Amino acid sequence: MEPGRHQGHGGAWRLPAARVGFARARHRAAVRHHGEPGRDQHGRGDEAGIGAGAQLRAGVLDGELTRPGLMAEQDTPRLSLREFEHRDREAITAMHADARVRALLVDDFPLDDARVAHAFIERMQAYYRTHPGLGIWCAERWVAALSDEDLANPEVQASLSDEALALFSRPVPCFVGWFNLMRVTDMPQEVEIGCRLIPEVWGSGLVHDGGERLLDKAFLELGLPRVWGICHPQHRSVRHVLRTLGFRHDGDRPCSGAAASWFVIDRDLWMRARATPRRQRMRASLEKSTTSQSSSTIL
């Protein structure tokens, strides 16, 4: 018997029905958030001009449905980054209502408040215009409402029309958090990298996907001399990600009055890290972390 299935016809039917219900809910949410695929907010189709299509201190650092403002040059195979819009307010407040997301932040603002989230989006939309190439970007991954296994299930097929099956097999964008390249508050001429992700995608590797893409952007597109990473001194996950990306520790000192660990990377360091397989960089970071912890224990 498959995990999660009940024996007997009734139990076997309830699970597909629940999955279909979940798929419908996911699709409705995506339509509310992005609009119907191929339609703009006024119901116009592609002829209306639908285009193709952030802090490590705040957490650890795909598709066909497109909307204006998508930043296709920042996409990775699993991740899409775009400018924040007012339709993202609910996703921002929901993410910040989770205490796990706000643990060990260097700069925590009450973004679980809809008014604060609205002001944040307003500020970001202005920031994109005044600081070309920089900002905090909405991160999404593309997920089909029903898996291939679900779509192959005869009971699911029997409960849906061909049109519905085609609709639920189409990937829809799901909010996963944000990534950023922003001016450092304490050093306005410098830029820091970062991200904030929902717990459901922690450990998925998306933090590395986004981090690597933004370092490419920083050095290969914007020509920055260096990029900083700032995190809480006790945030081991962020420190590990920064080391995996090739950052070196530059000491612990306050950031905007809060305790912080500072990391930095220049173009040469990134080019060397970029040429090294990610898995190898991750192992080296873990080994360094273990060595540092052992040394601290001895001392």
PDB file of N, CA and C in Angstrom, residues 161-195:
ATOM      1  N   SER A 161     -11.806  17.192 -16.258  1.00  0.00           N
ATOM      2  CA  SER A 161     -11.919  17.265 -17.714  1.00  0.00           C
ATOM      3  C   SER A 161     -10.521  17.357 -18.324  1.00  0.00           C
ATOM      4  N   ASP A 162     -10.425  17.134 -19.627  1.00  0.00           N
ATOM      5  CA  ASP A 162      -9.132  17.261 -20.307  1.00  0.00           C
ATOM      6  C   ASP A 162      -8.576  18.675 -20.147  1.00  0.00           C
ATOM      7  N   GLU A 163      -9.451  19.652 -20.200  1.00  0.00           N
ATOM      8  CA  GLU A 163      -9.023  21.045 -20.051  1.00  0.00           C
ATOM      9  C   GLU A 163      -8.449  21.290 -18.659  1.00  0.00           C
ATOM     10  N   ALA A 164      -9.128  20.732 -17.630  1.00  0.00           N
ATOM     11  CA  ALA A 164      -8.647  20.904 -16.260  1.00  0.00           C
ATOM     12  C   ALA A 164      -7.324  20.186 -16.050  1.00  0.00           C
ATOM     13  N   LEU A 165      -7.181  18.986 -16.612  1.00  0.00           N
ATOM     14  CA  LEU A 165      -5.916  18.256 -16.497  1.00  0.00           C
ATOM     15  C   LEU A 165      -4.781  19.051 -17.117  1.00  0.00           C
ATOM     16  N   ALA A 166      -5.028  19.643 -18.276  1.00  0.00           N
ATOM     17  CA  ALA A 166      -3.998  20.453 -18.930  1.00  0.00           C
ATOM     18  C   ALA A 166      -3.657  21.672 -18.084  1.00  0.00           C
ATOM     19  N   LEU A 167      -4.682  22.255 -17.472  1.00  0.00           N
ATOM     20  CA  LEU A 167      -4.471  23.440 -16.644  1.00  0.00           C
ATOM     21  C   LEU A 167      -3.638  23.113 -15.413  1.00  0.00           C
ATOM     22  N   PHE A 168      -3.967  22.001 -14.734  1.00  0.00           N
ATOM     23  CA  PHE A 168      -3.277  21.649 -13.502  1.00  0.00           C
ATOM     24  C   PHE A 168      -1.877  21.092 -13.751  1.00  0.00           C
ATOM     25  N   SER A 169      -1.568  20.712 -14.983  1.00  0.00           N
ATOM     26  CA  SER A 169      -0.216  20.238 -15.291  1.00  0.00           C
ATOM     27  C   SER A 169       0.713  21.387 -15.648  1.00  0.00           C
ATOM     28  N   ARG A 170       0.152  22.575 -15.827  1.00  0.00           N
ATOM     29  CA  ARG A 170       0.948  23.747 -16.187  1.00  0.00           C
ATOM     30  C   ARG A 170       1.579  24.347 -14.936  1.00  0.00           C
ATOM     31  N   PRO A 171       2.891  24.595 -14.934  1.00  0.00           N
ATOM     32  CA  PRO A 171       3.526  25.185 -13.755  1.00  0.00           C
ATOM     33  C   PRO A 171       2.974  26.577 -13.463  1.00  0.00           C
ATOM     34  N   VAL A 172       2.821  26.868 -12.184  1.00  0.00           N
ATOM     35  CA  VAL A 172       2.411  28.201 -11.750  1.00  0.00           C
ATOM     36  C   VAL A 172       3.481  28.739 -10.802  1.00  0.00           C
ATOM     37  N   PRO A 173       3.684  30.055 -10.768  1.00  0.00           N
ATOM     38  CA  PRO A 173       4.719  30.626  -9.906  1.00  0.00           C
ATOM     39  C   PRO A 173       4.274  30.650  -8.455  1.00  0.00           C
ATOM     40  N   CYS A 174       5.134  30.198  -7.572  1.00  0.00           N
ATOM     41  CA  CYS A 174       4.856  30.177  -6.135  1.00  0.00           C
ATOM     42  C   CYS A 174       5.881  31.042  -5.411  1.00  0.00           C
ATOM     43  N   PHE A 175       5.405  31.944  -4.590  1.00  0.00           N
ATOM     44  CA  PHE A 175       6.274  32.846  -3.830  1.00  0.00           C
ATOM     45  C   PHE A 175       7.134  32.055  -2.854  1.00  0.00           C
ATOM     46  N   VAL A 176       8.439  32.326  -2.840  1.00  0.00           N
ATOM     47  CA  VAL A 176       9.332  31.651  -1.890  1.00  0.00           C
ATOM     48  C   VAL A 176      10.134  32.631  -1.046  1.00  0.00           C
ATOM     49  N   GLY A 177      10.032  33.940  -1.322  1.00  0.00           N
ATOM     50  CA  GLY A 177      10.777  34.892  -0.511  1.00  0.00           C
ATOM     51  C   GLY A 177      11.363  36.011  -1.342  1.00  0.00           C
ATOM     52  N   TRP A 178      12.572  36.436  -0.971  1.00  0.00           N
ATOM     53  CA  TRP A 178      13.229  37.487  -1.753  1.00  0.00           C
ATOM     54  C   TRP A 178      14.737  37.332  -1.733  1.00  0.00           C
ATOM     55  N   PHE A 179      15.381  37.968  -2.720  1.00  0.00           N
ATOM     56  CA  PHE A 179      16.836  38.102  -2.801  1.00  0.00           C
ATOM     57  C   PHE A 179      17.157  39.569  -3.031  1.00  0.00           C
ATOM     58  N   ASN A 180      18.360  39.986  -2.625  1.00  0.00           N
ATOM     59  CA  ASN A 180      18.672  41.401  -2.808  1.00  0.00           C
ATOM     60  C   ASN A 180      20.144  41.686  -3.066  1.00  0.00           C
ATOM     61  N   LEU A 181      20.356  42.784  -3.745  1.00  0.00           N
ATOM     62  CA  LEU A 181      21.622  43.514  -3.797  1.00  0.00           C
ATOM     63  C   LEU A 181      21.260  44.939  -3.398  1.00  0.00           C
ATOM     64  N   MET A 182      21.733  45.379  -2.215  1.00  0.00           N
ATOM     65  CA  MET A 182      21.338  46.680  -1.680  1.00  0.00           C
ATOM     66  C   MET A 182      22.556  47.431  -1.158  1.00  0.00           C
ATOM     67  N   ARG A 183      22.458  48.751  -1.162  1.00  0.00           N
ATOM     68  CA  ARG A 183      23.490  49.564  -0.543  1.00  0.00           C
ATOM     69  C   ARG A 183      23.548  49.263   0.952  1.00  0.00           C
ATOM     70  N   VAL A 184      24.763  49.181   1.497  1.00  0.00           N
ATOM     71  CA  VAL A 184      24.943  48.929   2.929  1.00  0.00           C
ATOM     72  C   VAL A 184      24.624  50.213   3.684  1.00  0.00           C
ATOM     73  N   THR A 185      23.757  50.134   4.673  1.00  0.00           N
ATOM     74  CA  THR A 185      23.332  51.321   5.412  1.00  0.00           C
ATOM     75  C   THR A 185      24.511  52.061   6.015  1.00  0.00           C
ATOM     76  N   ASP A 186      25.454  51.321   6.609  1.00  0.00           N
ATOM     77  CA  ASP A 186      26.593  51.953   7.276  1.00  0.00           C
ATOM     78  C   ASP A 186      27.687  52.379   6.306  1.00  0.00           C
ATOM     79  N   MET A 187      27.643  51.887   5.058  1.00  0.00           N
ATOM     80  CA  MET A 187      28.649  52.231   4.044  1.00  0.00           C
ATOM     81  C   MET A 187      27.922  52.405   2.710  1.00  0.00           C
ATOM     82  N   PRO A 188      27.314  53.562   2.472  1.00  0.00           N
ATOM     83  CA  PRO A 188      26.439  53.753   1.308  1.00  0.00           C
ATOM     84  C   PRO A 188      27.088  53.499  -0.049  1.00  0.00           C
ATOM     85  N   GLN A 189      28.412  53.501  -0.121  1.00  0.00           N
ATOM     86  CA  GLN A 189      29.072  53.239  -1.401  1.00  0.00           C
ATOM     87  C   GLN A 189      29.266  51.745  -1.646  1.00  0.00           C
ATOM     88  N   GLU A 190      28.975  50.930  -0.634  1.00  0.00           N
ATOM     89  CA  GLU A 190      29.163  49.482  -0.742  1.00  0.00           C
ATOM     90  C   GLU A 190      27.815  48.782  -0.946  1.00  0.00           C
ATOM     91  N   VAL A 191      27.880  47.543  -1.435  1.00  0.00           N
ATOM     92  CA  VAL A 191      26.668  46.768  -1.729  1.00  0.00           C
ATOM     93  C   VAL A 191      26.711  45.444  -0.983  1.00  0.00           C
ATOM     94  N   GLU A 192      25.578  45.043  -0.428  1.00  0.00           N
ATOM     95  CA  GLU A 192      25.482  43.747   0.245  1.00  0.00           C
ATOM     96  C   GLU A 192      24.492  42.840  -0.476  1.00  0.00           C
ATOM     97  N   ILE A 193      24.723  41.546  -0.357  1.00  0.00           N
ATOM     98  CA  ILE A 193      23.839  40.528  -0.922  1.00  0.00           C
ATOM     99  C   ILE A 193      23.007  39.934   0.205  1.00  0.00           C
ATOM    100  N   GLY A 194      21.852  39.410  -0.132  1.00  0.00           N
ATOM    101  CA  GLY A 194      21.073  38.755   0.903  1.00  0.00           C
ATOM    102  C   GLY A 194      19.822  38.093   0.376  1.00  0.00           C
ATOM    103  N   CYS A 195      19.129  37.404   1.258  1.00  0.00           N
ATOM    104  CA  CYS A 195      17.841  36.816   0.903  1.00  0.00           C
ATOM    105  C   CYS A 195      17.049  36.485   2.148  1.00  0.00           C
TER     106      CYS A 195
END
